[in-house]
Each structure stands twice: as C-alpha cells, then as structure tokens.
PDB file of C-alpha atoms in Angstrom:
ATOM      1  CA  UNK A   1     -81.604 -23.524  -8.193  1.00 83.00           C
ATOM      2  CA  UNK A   2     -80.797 -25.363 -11.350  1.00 95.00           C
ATOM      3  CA  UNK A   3     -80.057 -29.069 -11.425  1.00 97.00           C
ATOM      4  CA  UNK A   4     -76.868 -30.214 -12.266  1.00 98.00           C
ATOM      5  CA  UNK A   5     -75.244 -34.218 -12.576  1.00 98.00           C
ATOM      6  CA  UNK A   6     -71.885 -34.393 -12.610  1.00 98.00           C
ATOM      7  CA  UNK A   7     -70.800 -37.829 -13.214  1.00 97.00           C
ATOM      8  CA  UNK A   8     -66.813 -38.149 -12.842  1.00 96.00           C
ATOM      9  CA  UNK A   9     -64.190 -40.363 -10.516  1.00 93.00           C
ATOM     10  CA  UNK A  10     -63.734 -38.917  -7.263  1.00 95.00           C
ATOM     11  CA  UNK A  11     -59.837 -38.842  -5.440  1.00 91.00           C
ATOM     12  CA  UNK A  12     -59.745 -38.523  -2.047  1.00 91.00           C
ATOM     13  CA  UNK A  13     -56.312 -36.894  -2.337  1.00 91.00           C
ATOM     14  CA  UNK A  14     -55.780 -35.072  -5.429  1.00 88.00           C
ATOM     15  CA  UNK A  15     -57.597 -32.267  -5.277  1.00 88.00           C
ATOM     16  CA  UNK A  16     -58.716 -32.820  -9.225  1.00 89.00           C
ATOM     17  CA  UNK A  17     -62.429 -34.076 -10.875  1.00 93.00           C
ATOM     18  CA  UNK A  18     -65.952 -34.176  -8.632  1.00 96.00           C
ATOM     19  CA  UNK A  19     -63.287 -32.056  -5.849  1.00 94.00           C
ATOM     20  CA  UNK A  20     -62.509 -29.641  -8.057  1.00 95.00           C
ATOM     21  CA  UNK A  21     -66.064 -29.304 -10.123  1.00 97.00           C
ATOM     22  CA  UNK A  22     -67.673 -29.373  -6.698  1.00 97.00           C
ATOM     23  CA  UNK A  23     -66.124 -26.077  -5.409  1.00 97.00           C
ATOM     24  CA  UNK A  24     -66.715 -24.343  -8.841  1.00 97.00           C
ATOM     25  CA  UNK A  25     -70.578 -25.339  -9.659  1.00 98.00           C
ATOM     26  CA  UNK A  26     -71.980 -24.379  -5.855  1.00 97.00           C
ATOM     27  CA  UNK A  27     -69.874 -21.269  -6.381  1.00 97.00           C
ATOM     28  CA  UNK A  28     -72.014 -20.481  -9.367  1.00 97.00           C
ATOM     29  CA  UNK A  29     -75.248 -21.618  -7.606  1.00 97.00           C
ATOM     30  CA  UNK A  30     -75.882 -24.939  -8.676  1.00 98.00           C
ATOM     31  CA  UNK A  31     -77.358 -27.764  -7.320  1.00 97.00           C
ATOM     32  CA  UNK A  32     -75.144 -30.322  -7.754  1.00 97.00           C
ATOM     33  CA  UNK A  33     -75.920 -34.265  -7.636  1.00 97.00           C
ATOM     34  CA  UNK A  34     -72.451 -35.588  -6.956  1.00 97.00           C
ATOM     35  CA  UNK A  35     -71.807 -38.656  -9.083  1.00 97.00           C
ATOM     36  CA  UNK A  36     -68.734 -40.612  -8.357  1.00 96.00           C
ATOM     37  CA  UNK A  37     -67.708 -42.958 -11.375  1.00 94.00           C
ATOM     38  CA  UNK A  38     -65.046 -44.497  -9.616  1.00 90.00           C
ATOM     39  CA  UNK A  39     -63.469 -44.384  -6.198  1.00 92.00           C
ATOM     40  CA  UNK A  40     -59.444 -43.774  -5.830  1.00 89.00           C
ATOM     41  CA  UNK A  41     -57.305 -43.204  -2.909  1.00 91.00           C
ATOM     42  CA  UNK A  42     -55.203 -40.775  -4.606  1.00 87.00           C
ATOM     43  CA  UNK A  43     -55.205 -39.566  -8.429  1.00 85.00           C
ATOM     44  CA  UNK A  44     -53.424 -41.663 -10.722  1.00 81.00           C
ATOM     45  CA  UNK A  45     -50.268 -39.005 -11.439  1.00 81.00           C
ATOM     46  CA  UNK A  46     -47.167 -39.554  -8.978  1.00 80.00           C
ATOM     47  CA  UNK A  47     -48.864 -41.173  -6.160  1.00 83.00           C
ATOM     48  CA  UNK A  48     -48.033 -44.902  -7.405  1.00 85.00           C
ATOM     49  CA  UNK A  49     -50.926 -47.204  -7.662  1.00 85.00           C
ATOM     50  CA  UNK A  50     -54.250 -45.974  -5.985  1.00 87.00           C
ATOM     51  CA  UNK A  51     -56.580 -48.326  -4.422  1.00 89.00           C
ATOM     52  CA  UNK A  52     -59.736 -48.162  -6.520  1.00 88.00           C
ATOM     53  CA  UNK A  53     -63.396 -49.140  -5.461  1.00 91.00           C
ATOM     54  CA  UNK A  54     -65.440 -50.324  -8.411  1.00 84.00           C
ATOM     55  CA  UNK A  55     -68.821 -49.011  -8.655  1.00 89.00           C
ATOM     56  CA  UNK A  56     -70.224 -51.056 -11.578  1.00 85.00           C
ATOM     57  CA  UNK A  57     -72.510 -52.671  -9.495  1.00 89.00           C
ATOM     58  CA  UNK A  58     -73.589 -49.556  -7.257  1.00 93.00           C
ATOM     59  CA  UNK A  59     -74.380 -46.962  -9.736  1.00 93.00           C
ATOM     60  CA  UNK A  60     -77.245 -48.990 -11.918  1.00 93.00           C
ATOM     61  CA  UNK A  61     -78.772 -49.323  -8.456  1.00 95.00           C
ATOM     62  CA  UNK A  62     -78.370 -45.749  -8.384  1.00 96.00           C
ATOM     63  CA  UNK A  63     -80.290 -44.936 -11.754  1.00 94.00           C
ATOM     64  CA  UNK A  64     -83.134 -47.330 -10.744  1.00 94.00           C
ATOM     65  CA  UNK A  65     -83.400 -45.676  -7.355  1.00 96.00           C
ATOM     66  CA  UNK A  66     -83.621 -42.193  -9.322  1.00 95.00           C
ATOM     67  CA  UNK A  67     -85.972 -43.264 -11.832  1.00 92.00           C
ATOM     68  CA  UNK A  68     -88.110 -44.624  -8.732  1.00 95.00           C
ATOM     69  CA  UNK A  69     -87.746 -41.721  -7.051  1.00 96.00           C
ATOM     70  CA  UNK A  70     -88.655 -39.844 -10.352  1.00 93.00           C
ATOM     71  CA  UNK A  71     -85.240 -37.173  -9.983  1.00 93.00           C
ATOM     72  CA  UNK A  72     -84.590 -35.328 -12.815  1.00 92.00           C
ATOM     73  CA  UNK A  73     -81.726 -33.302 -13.624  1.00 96.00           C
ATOM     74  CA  UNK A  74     -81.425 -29.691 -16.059  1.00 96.00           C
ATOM     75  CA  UNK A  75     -77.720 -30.261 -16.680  1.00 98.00           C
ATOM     76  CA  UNK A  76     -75.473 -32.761 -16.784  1.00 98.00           C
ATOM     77  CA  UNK A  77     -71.346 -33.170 -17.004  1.00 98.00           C
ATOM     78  CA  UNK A  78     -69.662 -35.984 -17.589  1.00 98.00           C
ATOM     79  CA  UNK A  79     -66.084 -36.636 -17.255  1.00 96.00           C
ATOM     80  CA  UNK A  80     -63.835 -39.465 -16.322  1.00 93.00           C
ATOM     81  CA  UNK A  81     -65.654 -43.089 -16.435  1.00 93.00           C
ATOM     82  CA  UNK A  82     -63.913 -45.655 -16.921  1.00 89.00           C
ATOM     83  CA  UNK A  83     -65.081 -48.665 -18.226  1.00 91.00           C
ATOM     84  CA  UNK A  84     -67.154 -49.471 -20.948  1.00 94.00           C
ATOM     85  CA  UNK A  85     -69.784 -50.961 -19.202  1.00 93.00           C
ATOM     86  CA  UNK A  86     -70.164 -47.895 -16.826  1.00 93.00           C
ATOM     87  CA  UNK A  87     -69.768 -45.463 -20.356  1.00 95.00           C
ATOM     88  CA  UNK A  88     -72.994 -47.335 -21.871  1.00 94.00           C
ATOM     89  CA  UNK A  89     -74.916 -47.417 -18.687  1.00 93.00           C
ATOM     90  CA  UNK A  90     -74.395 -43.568 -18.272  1.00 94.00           C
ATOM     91  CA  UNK A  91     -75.026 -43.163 -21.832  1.00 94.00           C
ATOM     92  CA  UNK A  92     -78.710 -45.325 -21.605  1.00 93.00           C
ATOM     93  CA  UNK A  93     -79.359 -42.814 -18.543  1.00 93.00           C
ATOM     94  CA  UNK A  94     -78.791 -39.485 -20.226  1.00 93.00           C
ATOM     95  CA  UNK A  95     -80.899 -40.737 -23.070  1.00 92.00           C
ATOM     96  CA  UNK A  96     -83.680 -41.344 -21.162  1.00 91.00           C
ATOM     97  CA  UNK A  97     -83.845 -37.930 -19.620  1.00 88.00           C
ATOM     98  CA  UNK A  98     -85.195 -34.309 -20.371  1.00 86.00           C
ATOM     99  CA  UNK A  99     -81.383 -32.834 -20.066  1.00 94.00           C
ATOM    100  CA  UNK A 100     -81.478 -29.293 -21.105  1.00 96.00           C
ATOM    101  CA  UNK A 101     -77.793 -29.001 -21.431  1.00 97.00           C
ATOM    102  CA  UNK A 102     -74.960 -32.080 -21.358  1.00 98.00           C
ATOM    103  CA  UNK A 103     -71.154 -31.504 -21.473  1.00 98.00           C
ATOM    104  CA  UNK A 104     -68.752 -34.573 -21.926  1.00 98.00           C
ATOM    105  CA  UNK A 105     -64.902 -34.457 -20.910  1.00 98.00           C
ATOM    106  CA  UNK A 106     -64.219 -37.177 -23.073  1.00 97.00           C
ATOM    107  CA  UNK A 107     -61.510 -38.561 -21.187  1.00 94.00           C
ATOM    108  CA  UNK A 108     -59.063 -40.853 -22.731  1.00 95.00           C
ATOM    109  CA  UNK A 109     -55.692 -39.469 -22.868  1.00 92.00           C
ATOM    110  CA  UNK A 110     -52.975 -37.456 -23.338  1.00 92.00           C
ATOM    111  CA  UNK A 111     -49.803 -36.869 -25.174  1.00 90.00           C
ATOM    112  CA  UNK A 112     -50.569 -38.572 -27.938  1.00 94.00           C
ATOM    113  CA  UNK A 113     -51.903 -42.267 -25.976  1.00 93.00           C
ATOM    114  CA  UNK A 114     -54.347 -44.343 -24.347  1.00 93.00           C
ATOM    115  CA  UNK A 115     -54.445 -43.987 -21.040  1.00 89.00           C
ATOM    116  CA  UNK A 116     -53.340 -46.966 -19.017  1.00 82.00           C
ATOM    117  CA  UNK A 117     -56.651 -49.264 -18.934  1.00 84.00           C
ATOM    118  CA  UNK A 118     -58.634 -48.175 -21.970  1.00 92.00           C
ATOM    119  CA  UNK A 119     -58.353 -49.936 -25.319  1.00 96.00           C
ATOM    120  CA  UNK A 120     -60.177 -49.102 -28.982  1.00 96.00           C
ATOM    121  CA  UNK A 121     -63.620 -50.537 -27.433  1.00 98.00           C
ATOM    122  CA  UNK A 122     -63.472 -47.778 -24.876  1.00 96.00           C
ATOM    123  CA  UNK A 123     -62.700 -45.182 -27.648  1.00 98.00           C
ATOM    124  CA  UNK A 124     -65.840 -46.866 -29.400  1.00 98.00           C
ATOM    125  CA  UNK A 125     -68.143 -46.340 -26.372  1.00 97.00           C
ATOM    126  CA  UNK A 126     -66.777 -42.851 -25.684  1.00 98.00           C
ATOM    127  CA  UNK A 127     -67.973 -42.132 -29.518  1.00 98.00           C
ATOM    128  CA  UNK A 128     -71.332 -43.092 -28.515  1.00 97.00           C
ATOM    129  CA  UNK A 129     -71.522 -41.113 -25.308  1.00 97.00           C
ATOM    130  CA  UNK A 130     -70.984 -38.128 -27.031  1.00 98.00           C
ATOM    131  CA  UNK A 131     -73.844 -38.174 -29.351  1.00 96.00           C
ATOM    132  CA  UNK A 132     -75.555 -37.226 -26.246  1.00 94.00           C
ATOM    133  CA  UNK A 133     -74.016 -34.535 -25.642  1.00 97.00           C
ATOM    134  CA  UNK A 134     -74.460 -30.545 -26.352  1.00 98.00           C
ATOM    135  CA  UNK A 135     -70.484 -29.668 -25.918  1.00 98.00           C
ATOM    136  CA  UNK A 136     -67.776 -31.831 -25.956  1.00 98.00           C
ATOM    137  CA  UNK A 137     -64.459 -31.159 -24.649  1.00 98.00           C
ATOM    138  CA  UNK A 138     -61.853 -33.029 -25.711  1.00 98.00           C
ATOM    139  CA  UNK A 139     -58.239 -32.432 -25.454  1.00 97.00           C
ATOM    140  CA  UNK A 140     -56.143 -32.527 -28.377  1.00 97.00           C
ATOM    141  CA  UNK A 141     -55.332 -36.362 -27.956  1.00 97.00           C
ATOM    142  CA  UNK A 142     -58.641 -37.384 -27.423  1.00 98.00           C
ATOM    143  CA  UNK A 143     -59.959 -35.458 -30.509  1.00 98.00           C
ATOM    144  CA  UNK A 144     -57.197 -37.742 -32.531  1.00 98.00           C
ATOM    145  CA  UNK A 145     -58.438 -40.475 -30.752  1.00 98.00           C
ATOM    146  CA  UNK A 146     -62.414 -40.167 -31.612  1.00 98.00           C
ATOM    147  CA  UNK A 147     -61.915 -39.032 -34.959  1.00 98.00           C
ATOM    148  CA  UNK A 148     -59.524 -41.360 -35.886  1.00 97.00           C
ATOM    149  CA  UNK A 149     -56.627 -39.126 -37.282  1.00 97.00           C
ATOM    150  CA  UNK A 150     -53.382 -39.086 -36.587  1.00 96.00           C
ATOM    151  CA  UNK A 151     -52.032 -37.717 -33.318  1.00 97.00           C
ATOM    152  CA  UNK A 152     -49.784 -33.849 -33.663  1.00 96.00           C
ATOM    153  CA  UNK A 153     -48.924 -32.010 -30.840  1.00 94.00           C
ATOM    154  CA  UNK A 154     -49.802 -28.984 -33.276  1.00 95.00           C
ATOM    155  CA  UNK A 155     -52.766 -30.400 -35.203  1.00 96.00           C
ATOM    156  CA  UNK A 156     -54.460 -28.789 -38.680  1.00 97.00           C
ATOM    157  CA  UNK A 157     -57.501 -27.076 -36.557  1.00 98.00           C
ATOM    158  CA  UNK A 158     -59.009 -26.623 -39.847  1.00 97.00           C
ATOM    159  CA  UNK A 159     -58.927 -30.795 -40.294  1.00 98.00           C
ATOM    160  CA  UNK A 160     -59.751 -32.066 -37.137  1.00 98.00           C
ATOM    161  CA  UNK A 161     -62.199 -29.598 -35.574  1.00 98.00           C
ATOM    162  CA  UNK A 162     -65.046 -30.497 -38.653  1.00 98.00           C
ATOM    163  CA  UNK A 163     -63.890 -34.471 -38.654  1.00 98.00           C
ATOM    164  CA  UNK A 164     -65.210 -33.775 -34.495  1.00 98.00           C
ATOM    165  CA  UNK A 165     -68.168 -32.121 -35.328  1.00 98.00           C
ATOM    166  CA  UNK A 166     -69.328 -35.115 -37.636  1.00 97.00           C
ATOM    167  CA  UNK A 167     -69.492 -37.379 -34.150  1.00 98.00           C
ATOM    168  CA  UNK A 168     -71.814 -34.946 -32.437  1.00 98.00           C
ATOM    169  CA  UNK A 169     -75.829 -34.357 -33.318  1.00 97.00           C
ATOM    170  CA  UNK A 170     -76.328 -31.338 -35.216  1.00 96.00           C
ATOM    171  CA  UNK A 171     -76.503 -28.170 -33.159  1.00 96.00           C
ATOM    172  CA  UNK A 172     -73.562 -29.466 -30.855  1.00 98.00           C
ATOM    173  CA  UNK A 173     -70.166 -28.018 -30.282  1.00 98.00           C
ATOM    174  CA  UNK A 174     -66.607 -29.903 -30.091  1.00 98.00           C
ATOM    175  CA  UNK A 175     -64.150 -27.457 -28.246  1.00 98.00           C
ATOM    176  CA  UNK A 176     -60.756 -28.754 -28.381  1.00 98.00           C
ATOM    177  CA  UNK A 177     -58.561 -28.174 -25.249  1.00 97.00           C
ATOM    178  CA  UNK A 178     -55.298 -27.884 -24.318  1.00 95.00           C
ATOM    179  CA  UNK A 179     -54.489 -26.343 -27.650  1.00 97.00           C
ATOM    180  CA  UNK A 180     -50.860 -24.109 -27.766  1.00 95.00           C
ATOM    181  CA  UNK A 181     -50.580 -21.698 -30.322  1.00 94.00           C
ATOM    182  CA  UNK A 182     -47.004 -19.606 -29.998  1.00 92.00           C
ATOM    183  CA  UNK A 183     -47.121 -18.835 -25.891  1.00 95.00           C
ATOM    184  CA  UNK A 184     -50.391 -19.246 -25.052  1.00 97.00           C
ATOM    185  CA  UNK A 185     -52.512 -22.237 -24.293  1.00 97.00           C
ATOM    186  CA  UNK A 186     -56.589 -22.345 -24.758  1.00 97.00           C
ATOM    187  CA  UNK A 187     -59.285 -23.514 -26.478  1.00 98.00           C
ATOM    188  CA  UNK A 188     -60.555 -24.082 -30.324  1.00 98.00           C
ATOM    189  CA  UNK A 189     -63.843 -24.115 -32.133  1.00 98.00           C
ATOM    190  CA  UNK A 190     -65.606 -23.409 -34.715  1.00 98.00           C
ATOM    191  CA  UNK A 191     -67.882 -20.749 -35.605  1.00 96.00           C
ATOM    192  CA  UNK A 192     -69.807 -20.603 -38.541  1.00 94.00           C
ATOM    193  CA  UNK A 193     -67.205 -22.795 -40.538  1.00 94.00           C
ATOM    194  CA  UNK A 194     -63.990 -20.621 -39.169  1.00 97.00           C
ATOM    195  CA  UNK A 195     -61.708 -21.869 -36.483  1.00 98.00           C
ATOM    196  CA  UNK A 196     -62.033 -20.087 -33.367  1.00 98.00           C
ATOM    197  CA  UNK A 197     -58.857 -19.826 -30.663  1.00 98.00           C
ATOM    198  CA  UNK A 198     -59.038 -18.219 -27.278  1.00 98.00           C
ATOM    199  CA  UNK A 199     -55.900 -18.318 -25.121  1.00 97.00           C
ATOM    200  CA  UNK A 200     -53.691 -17.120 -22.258  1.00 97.00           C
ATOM    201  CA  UNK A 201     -49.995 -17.049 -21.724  1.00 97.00           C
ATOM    202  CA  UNK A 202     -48.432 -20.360 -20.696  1.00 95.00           C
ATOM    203  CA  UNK A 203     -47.285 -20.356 -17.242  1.00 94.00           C
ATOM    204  CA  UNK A 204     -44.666 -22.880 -16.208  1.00 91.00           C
ATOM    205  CA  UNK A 205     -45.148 -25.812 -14.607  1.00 86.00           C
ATOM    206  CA  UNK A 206     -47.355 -28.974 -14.851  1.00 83.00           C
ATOM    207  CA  UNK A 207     -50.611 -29.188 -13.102  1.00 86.00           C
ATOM    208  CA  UNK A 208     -53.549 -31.903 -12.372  1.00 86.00           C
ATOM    209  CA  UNK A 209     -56.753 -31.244 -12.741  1.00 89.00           C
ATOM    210  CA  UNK A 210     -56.886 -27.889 -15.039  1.00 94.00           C
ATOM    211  CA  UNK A 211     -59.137 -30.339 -17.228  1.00 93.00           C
ATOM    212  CA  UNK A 212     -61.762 -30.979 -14.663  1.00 94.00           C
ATOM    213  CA  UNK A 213     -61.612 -27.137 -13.436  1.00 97.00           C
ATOM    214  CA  UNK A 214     -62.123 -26.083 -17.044  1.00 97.00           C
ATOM    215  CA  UNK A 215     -64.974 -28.330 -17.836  1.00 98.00           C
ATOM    216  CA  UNK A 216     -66.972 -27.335 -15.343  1.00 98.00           C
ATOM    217  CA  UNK A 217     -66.727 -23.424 -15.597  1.00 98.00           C
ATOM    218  CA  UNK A 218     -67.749 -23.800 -19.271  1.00 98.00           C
ATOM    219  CA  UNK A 219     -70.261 -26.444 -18.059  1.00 98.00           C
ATOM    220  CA  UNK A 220     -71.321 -23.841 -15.777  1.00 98.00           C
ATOM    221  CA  UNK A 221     -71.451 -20.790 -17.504  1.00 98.00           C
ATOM    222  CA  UNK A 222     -73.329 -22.181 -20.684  1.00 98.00           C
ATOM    223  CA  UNK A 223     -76.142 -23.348 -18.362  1.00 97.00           C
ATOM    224  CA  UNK A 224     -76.786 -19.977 -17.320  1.00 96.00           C
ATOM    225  CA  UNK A 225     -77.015 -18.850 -20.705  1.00 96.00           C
ATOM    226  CA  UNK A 226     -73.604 -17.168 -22.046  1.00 97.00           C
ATOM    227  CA  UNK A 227     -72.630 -17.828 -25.421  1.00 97.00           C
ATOM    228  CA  UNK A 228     -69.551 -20.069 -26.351  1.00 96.00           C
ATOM    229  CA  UNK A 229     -67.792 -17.400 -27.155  1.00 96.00           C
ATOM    230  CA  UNK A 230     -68.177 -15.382 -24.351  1.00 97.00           C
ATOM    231  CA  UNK A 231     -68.084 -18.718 -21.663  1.00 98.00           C
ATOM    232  CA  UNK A 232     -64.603 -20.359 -22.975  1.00 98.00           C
ATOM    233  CA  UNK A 233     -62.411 -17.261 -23.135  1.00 98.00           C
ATOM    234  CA  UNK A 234     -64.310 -16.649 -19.149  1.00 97.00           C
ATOM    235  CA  UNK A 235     -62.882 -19.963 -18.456  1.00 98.00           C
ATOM    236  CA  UNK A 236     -59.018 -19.435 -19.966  1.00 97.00           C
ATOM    237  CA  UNK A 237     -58.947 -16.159 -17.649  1.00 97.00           C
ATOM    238  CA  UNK A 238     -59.722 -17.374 -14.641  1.00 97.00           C
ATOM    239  CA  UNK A 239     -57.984 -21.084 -15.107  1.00 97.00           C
ATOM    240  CA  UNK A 240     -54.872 -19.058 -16.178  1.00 97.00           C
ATOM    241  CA  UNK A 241     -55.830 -16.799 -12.826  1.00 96.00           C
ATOM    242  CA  UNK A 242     -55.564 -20.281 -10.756  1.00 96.00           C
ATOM    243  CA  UNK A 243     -52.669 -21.592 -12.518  1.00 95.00           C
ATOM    244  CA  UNK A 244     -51.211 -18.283 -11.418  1.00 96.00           C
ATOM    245  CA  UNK A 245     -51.897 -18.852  -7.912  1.00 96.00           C
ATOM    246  CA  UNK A 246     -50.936 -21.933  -7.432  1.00 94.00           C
ATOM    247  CA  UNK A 247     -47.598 -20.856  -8.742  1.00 93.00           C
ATOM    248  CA  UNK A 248     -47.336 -17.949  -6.024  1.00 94.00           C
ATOM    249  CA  UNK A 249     -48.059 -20.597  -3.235  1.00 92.00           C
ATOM    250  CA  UNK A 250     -44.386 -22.141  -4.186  1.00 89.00           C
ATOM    251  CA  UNK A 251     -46.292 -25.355  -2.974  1.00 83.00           C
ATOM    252  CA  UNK A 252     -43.882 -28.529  -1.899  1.00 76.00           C
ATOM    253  CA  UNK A 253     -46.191 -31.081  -3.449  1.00 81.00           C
ATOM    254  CA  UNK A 254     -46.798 -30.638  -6.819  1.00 80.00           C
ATOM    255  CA  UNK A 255     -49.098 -33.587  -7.032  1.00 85.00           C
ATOM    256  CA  UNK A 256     -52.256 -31.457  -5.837  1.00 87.00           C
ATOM    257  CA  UNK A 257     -54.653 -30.196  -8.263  1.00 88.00           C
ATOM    258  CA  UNK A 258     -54.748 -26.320  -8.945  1.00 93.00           C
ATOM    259  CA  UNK A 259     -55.580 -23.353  -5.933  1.00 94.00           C
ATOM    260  CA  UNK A 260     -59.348 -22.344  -6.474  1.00 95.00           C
ATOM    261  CA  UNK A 261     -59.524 -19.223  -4.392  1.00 95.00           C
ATOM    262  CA  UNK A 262     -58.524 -16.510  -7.276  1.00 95.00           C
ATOM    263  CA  UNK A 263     -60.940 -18.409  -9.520  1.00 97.00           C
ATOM    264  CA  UNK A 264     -63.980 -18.957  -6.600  1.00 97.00           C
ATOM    265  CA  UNK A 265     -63.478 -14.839  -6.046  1.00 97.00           C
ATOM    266  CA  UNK A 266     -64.265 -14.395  -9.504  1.00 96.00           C
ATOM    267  CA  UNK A 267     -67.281 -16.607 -10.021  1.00 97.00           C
ATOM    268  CA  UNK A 268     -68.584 -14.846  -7.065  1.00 96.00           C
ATOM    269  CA  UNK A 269     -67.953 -11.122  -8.263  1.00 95.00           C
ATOM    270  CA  UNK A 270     -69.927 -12.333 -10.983  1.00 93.00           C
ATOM    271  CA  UNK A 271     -72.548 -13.774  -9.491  1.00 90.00           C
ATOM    272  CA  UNK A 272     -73.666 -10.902  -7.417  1.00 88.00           C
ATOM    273  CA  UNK A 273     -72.975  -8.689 -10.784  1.00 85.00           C
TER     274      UNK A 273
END
C-alpha cells in the first residue's frame, strides 16, 4: 500500500480535516499516517470557542522519533497548521524526505481575510511551505493572499493563476478552489499557458469541510497516477455528489461537515474498476 502523511488539525466534533481525509484516503487504499497539527474540541465555525491542545512541543518529538525510526512516507498532504513555528518545522521535515508527491491546502482564509490568529508572517511562512510542494490548493482568498494581489470575489484567472505559479518550483501546479463562474462552482488551472475551469452546479447551502474533502480526493487520485485534468473534475463530481447528500438528509445541525457515503461508494466502484 502506498504511504501517505497527512498533516492537518483534527476536531473531535466537526466532522471536517484529518476526519474527513481519513474516510476518503483508506477508501482509496492508502496507508495513512494520521498527523494532527492541532487539537480542537469542535471546529472553529458556530460552535463558539473550542478548547485547543497545542502540539508545538509534541510533534518535533514526533519527527525525531520518525527519523529514528527511519519512516518514510510516498505522499504527503498538508492542510491546516497553524502557527508559524509548526509551518517551518513541517516545512524542514518535508525537505528532508524522498516525497514522491506533496499537496498543500494552504490554509489561511476566506472571503476576502485572515483568518482569526494568522498575521502577514504566517502568510510569509505559508509562501515557503509551498515551494515544497507538487500541487497547491488554494482557495480564491488565499491565492490573493500569497501572491499579494488584491482580493475579488470574481478574480482575472488569467492574472492571478501565473502570479501563483511563480511561488511554486517549476513542474508544480496551483489549482485555485472555490472558484464560481455563472452557477457552478469548481476549480482553475492552467494548462499549457490557458486557464483551465472544471465545475458543477451550485447547490444551496453552506457547508464545512468541502475544502478538506476536496484536497484529499485530488491528493488521492494524483498519487495513483491520473492526470490533473482527469483527477479535479473526479473530485467536483463526487464533492458536488456529497454536497447533494447532505442536502437530502435535511440534517438539524448544519455545523457538521459534509455526508461521505455517495462519495465513499464512488471511490470504491472505482477502485475495484
């Protein structure tokens, strides 16, 4: 079975990041080496203030035991940190290893800001993390926010998708997510120069964790060897297929990340394809 890290905060209640990448990477036969960067009670959308255990002083314990134990890794995927210290430690790691493949979730923000607890020197660090990286998967906020351009809900593609690919070592990809165009919602790239766009139809409705979920199906299906552009519009379908779902459950607590069992069925089919 392939290796795969996956370094991101883990919720207890949420249902969003390592819980939802978790679910989705085994699915596709991977074995995963779970990576919390941070531990939360709750998520930090609409359940007031989690409690939060640090792990700056845990996880370079964890790196030295690895390197002792001489664990390697084929993949990696990174998403939430948290703290610049924890960004450059993470960063020193990767570096140090015989990755195959590393996606970054460059989490920052949304909407146009920061969010609450990150300042320009953990843009800064997040700019050096992703010069590791093979992908990078930024939402439309946290492209404006690495590249240094202005925020627009409805950014020039054309502009901002190159100024991206300037903070990444040559041969990587920036895929921008989160990107509307008319009523569908998806992902941009570029392909030989040209902008590339693959969406679905916008369902209603607001939902946590469609990042994480989406990060690690690409994450996923590049390591077993499909192309961008046949792994991101994959991963629009069946998010858009769990978005779907989650809708029909007419669930009472909106707070929980998306339903997974639409989008685990399919990840299976095509497994045993």
């Amino acid at each position: 079975m392939t290796k795969m890290l996956v370094a991101e905060d883990l919720s207890a209640v949420g249902g969003i990041s390592l819980s939802a990448a978790l679910p989705v990477l085994t699915a596709m036969r991977y074995q995963v080496a779970a990576l919390p960067t941070s531990l939360l009670s709750t998520h930090t959308s609409g359940y007031g203030r989690p409690a939060i255990q640090d792990l700056s002083t845990w996880l370079p314990a964890v790196f030295d035991h690895w390197m002792a134990a001489k664990l390697d890794f084929d993949q990696a995927l990174i998403g939430y940190v948290g703290s610049v210290e924890l960004v450059d430690l993470l960063h020193k790691y990767l570096m140090a290893q015989p990755v195959a493949l590393t996606v970054v979730d460059p989490v920052l923000g949304d909407l146009g800001e920061l969010y609450s607890g990150f300042d320009g020197d953990y843009v800064m660090a997040m700019r050096r993390l992703i010069q590791t990286a093979d992908v990078i998967l930024p939402n439309v906020t946290e492209a404006s926010l690495l590249t240094g351009l202005p925020y627009a809900a409805d950014p020039d593609l054309a502009v901002l998708l190159p100024a991206l690919q300037k903070l990444v070592k040559p041969g990587a990809h920036a895929i921008i997510t989160d990107v509307t165009r008319d009523d569908l919602i998806g992902c941009a790239w570029l392909a030989d120069g040209q902008v590339q766009y693959s969406g679905q139809p916008r369902l209603p409705g607001h939902y946590n964790g469609t990042g994480d979920t989406l990060a690690a199906v690409i994450a996923g299906l590049l390591g077993q060897g499909y192309s961008l552009a046949q792994a991101v519009p994959l991963a629009n379908q069946w998010l858009n297929a769990a978005v779907a779902e989650t809708l029909a459950e007419n669930r009472d607590d909106e707070r929980q990340g998306v339903a997974l069992g639409n989008l685990l069925r399919a990840i299976l089919a095509l497994q045993a394809s």
